Short mmCIF file of C-alpha atoms and ligand atoms in Angstrom, two decimals:
data_model
loop_
_atom_site.label_atom_id
_atom_site.label_comp_id
_atom_site.label_asym_id
_atom_site.label_seq_id
_atom_site.Cartn_x
_atom_site.Cartn_y
_atom_site.Cartn_z
CA MET A 1 93.46 112.73 84.91
CA LYS A 2 94.12 112.56 81.44
CA VAL A 3 92.59 110.07 79.47
CA LEU A 4 94.32 109.23 75.84
CA GLY A 5 92.18 107.97 73.00
CA ILE A 6 93.85 105.64 69.85
CA ASN A 7 92.00 105.25 67.11
CA GLY A 8 93.24 102.55 64.57
CA SER A 9 90.78 102.87 62.15
CA PRO A 10 91.86 104.72 58.75
CA ARG A 11 88.16 105.82 58.59
CA ILE A 12 87.67 109.44 60.23
CA GLY A 13 84.04 109.73 61.41
CA GLY A 14 83.83 105.37 61.06
CA ASN A 15 82.56 103.45 63.55
CA THR A 16 85.36 103.14 65.23
CA ASP A 17 85.82 106.99 65.63
CA ILE A 18 82.63 107.63 66.76
CA LEU A 19 82.50 105.00 69.63
CA LEU A 20 85.85 106.40 70.90
CA ASP A 21 84.26 110.10 70.62
CA LYS A 22 81.33 109.05 72.56
CA VAL A 23 83.84 107.29 75.55
CA LEU A 24 86.08 110.51 75.41
CA GLU A 25 82.90 112.65 75.72
CA GLY A 26 82.17 110.47 79.03
CA ALA A 27 85.75 110.93 80.22
CA LYS A 28 85.26 114.56 79.53
CA ALA A 29 81.88 114.82 81.54
CA LYS A 30 83.71 113.53 84.32
CA GLY A 31 86.50 115.95 84.49
CA ALA A 32 89.16 114.31 82.58
CA ARG A 33 91.65 116.03 79.91
CA ILE A 34 91.05 114.13 77.09
CA GLU A 35 93.65 113.75 73.67
CA LYS A 36 92.87 111.85 70.74
CA VAL A 37 95.15 109.97 68.50
CA VAL A 38 94.51 108.93 64.91
CA LEU A 39 97.20 106.25 63.94
CA ASN A 40 96.64 106.31 60.36
CA THR A 41 97.66 109.97 60.48
CA LEU A 42 101.06 109.45 61.97
CA LYS A 43 104.05 108.65 60.03
CA PHE A 44 105.98 105.92 61.74
CA SER A 45 107.46 102.50 60.61
CA PRO A 46 106.62 99.01 61.26
CA CYS A 47 109.08 97.35 63.93
CA GLN A 48 112.23 96.73 62.11
CA GLU A 49 113.40 94.29 64.80
CA CYS A 50 117.04 96.62 65.37
CA GLN A 51 119.53 94.56 66.52
CA ASP A 52 121.20 97.15 68.21
CA THR A 53 118.61 98.05 70.77
CA ARG A 54 118.87 100.34 73.22
CA ASP A 55 118.30 98.83 76.94
CA ASP A 56 116.64 101.79 77.97
CA GLY A 57 113.37 100.56 76.59
CA THR A 58 113.58 103.20 74.12
CA CYS A 59 113.22 102.70 70.32
CA LEU A 60 115.87 103.04 67.94
CA ILE A 61 113.53 104.84 64.89
CA GLU A 62 112.98 108.47 65.20
CA ASP A 63 109.46 108.76 63.67
CA ASP A 64 106.05 109.78 65.15
CA MET A 65 105.61 106.80 67.40
CA GLN A 66 108.68 108.72 69.83
CA ALA A 67 105.53 111.47 70.81
CA LEU A 68 103.13 108.75 71.34
CA TYR A 69 105.35 106.67 73.56
CA LYS A 70 105.37 110.18 75.85
CA LYS A 71 101.85 110.36 75.33
CA ILE A 72 100.95 107.03 76.47
CA GLU A 73 103.45 107.03 79.36
CA LYS A 74 101.69 110.36 81.51
CA ALA A 75 97.88 109.02 80.43
CA ASP A 76 96.18 107.69 83.32
CA ALA A 77 93.94 105.71 81.17
CA ILE A 78 94.39 104.36 77.51
CA ILE A 79 91.43 103.65 75.48
CA LEU A 80 92.63 101.87 72.40
CA ALA A 81 90.04 101.42 69.88
CA SER A 82 90.17 99.12 66.36
CA PRO A 83 87.99 98.04 63.96
CA ILE A 84 88.34 93.95 63.02
CA PHE A 85 90.21 93.75 59.64
CA PHE A 86 90.78 90.19 58.90
CA GLY A 87 89.72 88.47 62.02
CA SER A 88 91.72 90.77 64.57
CA LEU A 89 93.22 93.94 64.94
CA SER A 90 93.89 96.93 62.17
CA ALA A 91 97.06 96.91 60.44
CA GLN A 92 97.60 100.52 62.09
CA THR A 93 97.00 99.40 65.78
CA LYS A 94 99.40 96.65 65.11
CA MET A 95 101.76 98.37 63.66
CA MET A 96 101.61 100.66 66.65
CA ILE A 97 102.06 97.67 69.28
CA ASP A 98 104.59 96.09 67.52
CA ARG A 99 106.48 99.27 68.14
CA PHE A 100 106.69 98.62 71.82
CA GLN A 101 108.67 95.69 71.40
CA CYS A 102 111.66 97.86 73.03
CA LEU A 103 109.89 98.51 75.97
CA TRP A 104 108.72 94.45 76.36
CA ARG A 105 112.08 93.45 75.87
CA ALA A 106 113.47 95.96 78.92
CA LYS A 107 110.51 95.07 80.91
CA TYR A 108 110.52 91.38 80.36
CA ILE A 109 114.60 90.38 79.67
CA LEU A 110 116.14 93.57 81.20
CA LYS A 111 113.78 93.60 83.95
CA LYS A 112 113.89 97.01 84.10
CA ASP A 113 110.24 99.32 84.23
CA VAL A 114 110.66 101.81 81.49
CA PHE A 115 107.13 103.29 81.90
CA LYS A 116 107.27 104.54 85.95
CA ARG A 117 103.97 105.47 86.70
CA LYS A 118 102.58 102.84 89.34
CA LYS A 119 98.99 102.97 87.44
CA ARG A 120 97.35 102.82 84.35
CA SER A 121 93.86 101.36 83.29
CA GLY A 122 93.77 100.16 79.52
CA TYR A 123 90.17 99.84 77.55
CA PHE A 124 89.75 98.13 74.25
CA LEU A 125 86.91 99.33 72.11
CA SER A 126 86.17 97.12 68.60
CA VAL A 127 83.21 97.06 65.79
CA GLU A 128 83.08 94.45 62.95
CA ALA A 129 80.76 93.45 60.24
CA SER A 130 80.00 90.14 61.50
CA ALA A 131 78.83 88.41 64.44
CA ARG A 132 81.95 86.51 65.12
CA GLU A 133 82.79 86.69 68.89
CA ASP A 134 86.26 84.97 68.06
CA PHE A 135 87.41 88.20 65.86
CA PHE A 136 86.99 90.54 69.04
CA ASP A 137 89.05 87.48 71.14
CA ASN A 138 91.66 87.47 69.05
CA ALA A 139 92.26 91.24 69.06
CA ARG A 140 91.34 91.05 72.74
CA ALA A 141 94.30 88.81 73.29
CA ILE A 142 97.01 90.88 71.57
CA VAL A 143 95.77 94.37 73.33
CA LYS A 144 96.29 92.18 76.29
CA ASN A 145 99.76 92.00 75.72
CA LEU A 146 99.94 95.65 75.19
CA PHE A 147 98.40 96.58 77.90
CA ALA A 148 100.26 94.51 80.26
CA ALA A 149 103.96 95.75 78.51
CA ILE A 150 103.06 99.30 79.13
CA GLY A 151 101.53 98.73 82.75
CA ALA A 152 98.07 99.35 81.82
CA ASP A 153 95.38 97.58 83.88
CA TYR A 154 93.12 95.58 81.69
CA LYS A 155 89.89 97.61 83.09
CA GLY A 156 87.22 97.10 80.30
CA GLU A 157 85.89 96.71 76.84
CA LEU A 158 82.88 97.51 74.73
CA PHE A 159 82.52 95.67 71.01
CA CYS A 160 79.91 96.28 68.66
CA SER A 161 79.02 93.87 65.96
CA GLY A 162 76.79 94.12 62.82
CA VAL A 163 78.36 97.54 61.58
CA GLU A 164 79.69 97.54 58.42
CA GLY A 165 78.85 101.17 56.64
CA LYS A 166 80.56 104.51 57.79
CA GLY A 167 78.47 105.83 61.12
CA SER A 168 76.04 102.86 60.70
CA ILE A 169 76.87 102.63 64.53
CA LEU A 170 74.36 105.38 65.14
CA LYS A 171 71.82 103.14 64.94
CA HIS A 172 72.93 101.28 67.78
CA PRO A 173 72.28 104.04 70.57
CA ASP A 174 72.79 101.48 73.37
CA VAL A 175 76.65 100.81 72.43
CA LEU A 176 76.86 104.80 72.29
CA GLY A 177 75.26 104.71 75.85
CA LYS A 178 77.60 102.62 76.91
CA ALA A 179 80.73 104.06 75.66
CA PHE A 180 79.78 107.19 77.47
CA GLU A 181 79.31 105.48 80.70
CA LEU A 182 82.37 103.53 79.87
CA GLY A 183 83.98 106.86 79.92
CA LYS A 184 82.92 108.42 82.50
CA ARG A 185 84.42 105.04 84.24
CA SER A 186 87.52 105.07 82.81
CA ASN A 187 88.20 108.72 84.77
CA SER A 188 87.60 106.69 88.34
CA HIS A 189 89.58 103.71 87.93
CA ILE A 190 93.05 105.13 88.63
C1 FMN B 1 90.53 95.64 55.05
C2 FMN B 1 89.22 95.31 55.91
C3 FMN B 1 88.98 94.18 56.63
C4 FMN B 1 87.66 93.87 57.33
N1 FMN B 1 87.56 92.70 57.90
C5 FMN B 1 86.17 91.86 58.73
C6 FMN B 1 86.38 91.28 59.21
O1 FMN B 1 87.32 90.34 59.20
N2 FMN B 1 85.17 90.48 60.22
C7 FMN B 1 84.13 91.21 60.17
O2 FMN B 1 83.33 91.17 60.57
N3 FMN B 1 84.23 92.47 59.15
C8 FMN B 1 85.01 92.92 58.53
N4 FMN B 1 85.73 94.11 58.22
C9 FMN B 1 84.38 95.64 58.52
C10 FMN B 1 84.94 96.36 59.34
O3 FMN B 1 85.16 95.86 60.72
C11 FMN B 1 83.47 97.54 59.97
O4 FMN B 1 83.12 97.81 58.39
C12 FMN B 1 83.78 98.29 60.56
O5 FMN B 1 82.47 98.63 60.91
C13 FMN B 1 84.99 99.38 59.97
O6 FMN B 1 85.24 100.50 61.32
P1 FMN B 1 85.29 101.97 60.81
O7 FMN B 1 84.36 102.31 60.53
O8 FMN B 1 85.59 102.26 62.10
O9 FMN B 1 86.44 101.73 60.10
C14 FMN B 1 86.61 94.82 57.54
C15 FMN B 1 87.06 95.84 56.85
C16 FMN B 1 87.88 96.25 56.22
C17 FMN B 1 88.31 97.56 55.63
#
């Protein structure tokens, strides 16, 4: 069982990072092989809306996304984590999601399922300074679109409002406890 965490925050050791680590810790405690990718450390471009797209669902742009496509395809569970920036996902997270347009086209237009694995779970984590439920709703809607395209069942989510300073989520042990439990569940949902 392989659990892949994807951090869409630029702040290493920040609230998203801490929350994601706690989930991965829970998954590891249940015996999962875990891996974390920090989008902000990757070199990749936003979607270029290429006209000469490939019909096999793969992307033409040769950058760090190519390795990430493979990691996502091989994962049994994806934990996508993003802070709320201006009412929705961070730019890093959205930029990664847009790069799945090639796969979306193959799946929905050409009716080819590129990610052939039968089952994959998806979980979404998010944090924000305010207490705006609608911001999490915005972010969730986009993440659900991604998960549908990559064949990941939306199995769970965990949000934390009212955290702004770096690491301030550490003052919310209840949320971190839930994150650990979510991580444990992520290893048994397939
Ligand atoms: C560019 C930017 C935009 C933000 N926009 C919002 C927002 O719209 N609503 C909100 O509640 N918090 C917003 N925040 C605050 C972050 O969501 C909050 O500080 C969060 O804990 C950061 O997570 P991190 O430590 O993982 O980066 C914003 C922060 C930044 C840097």
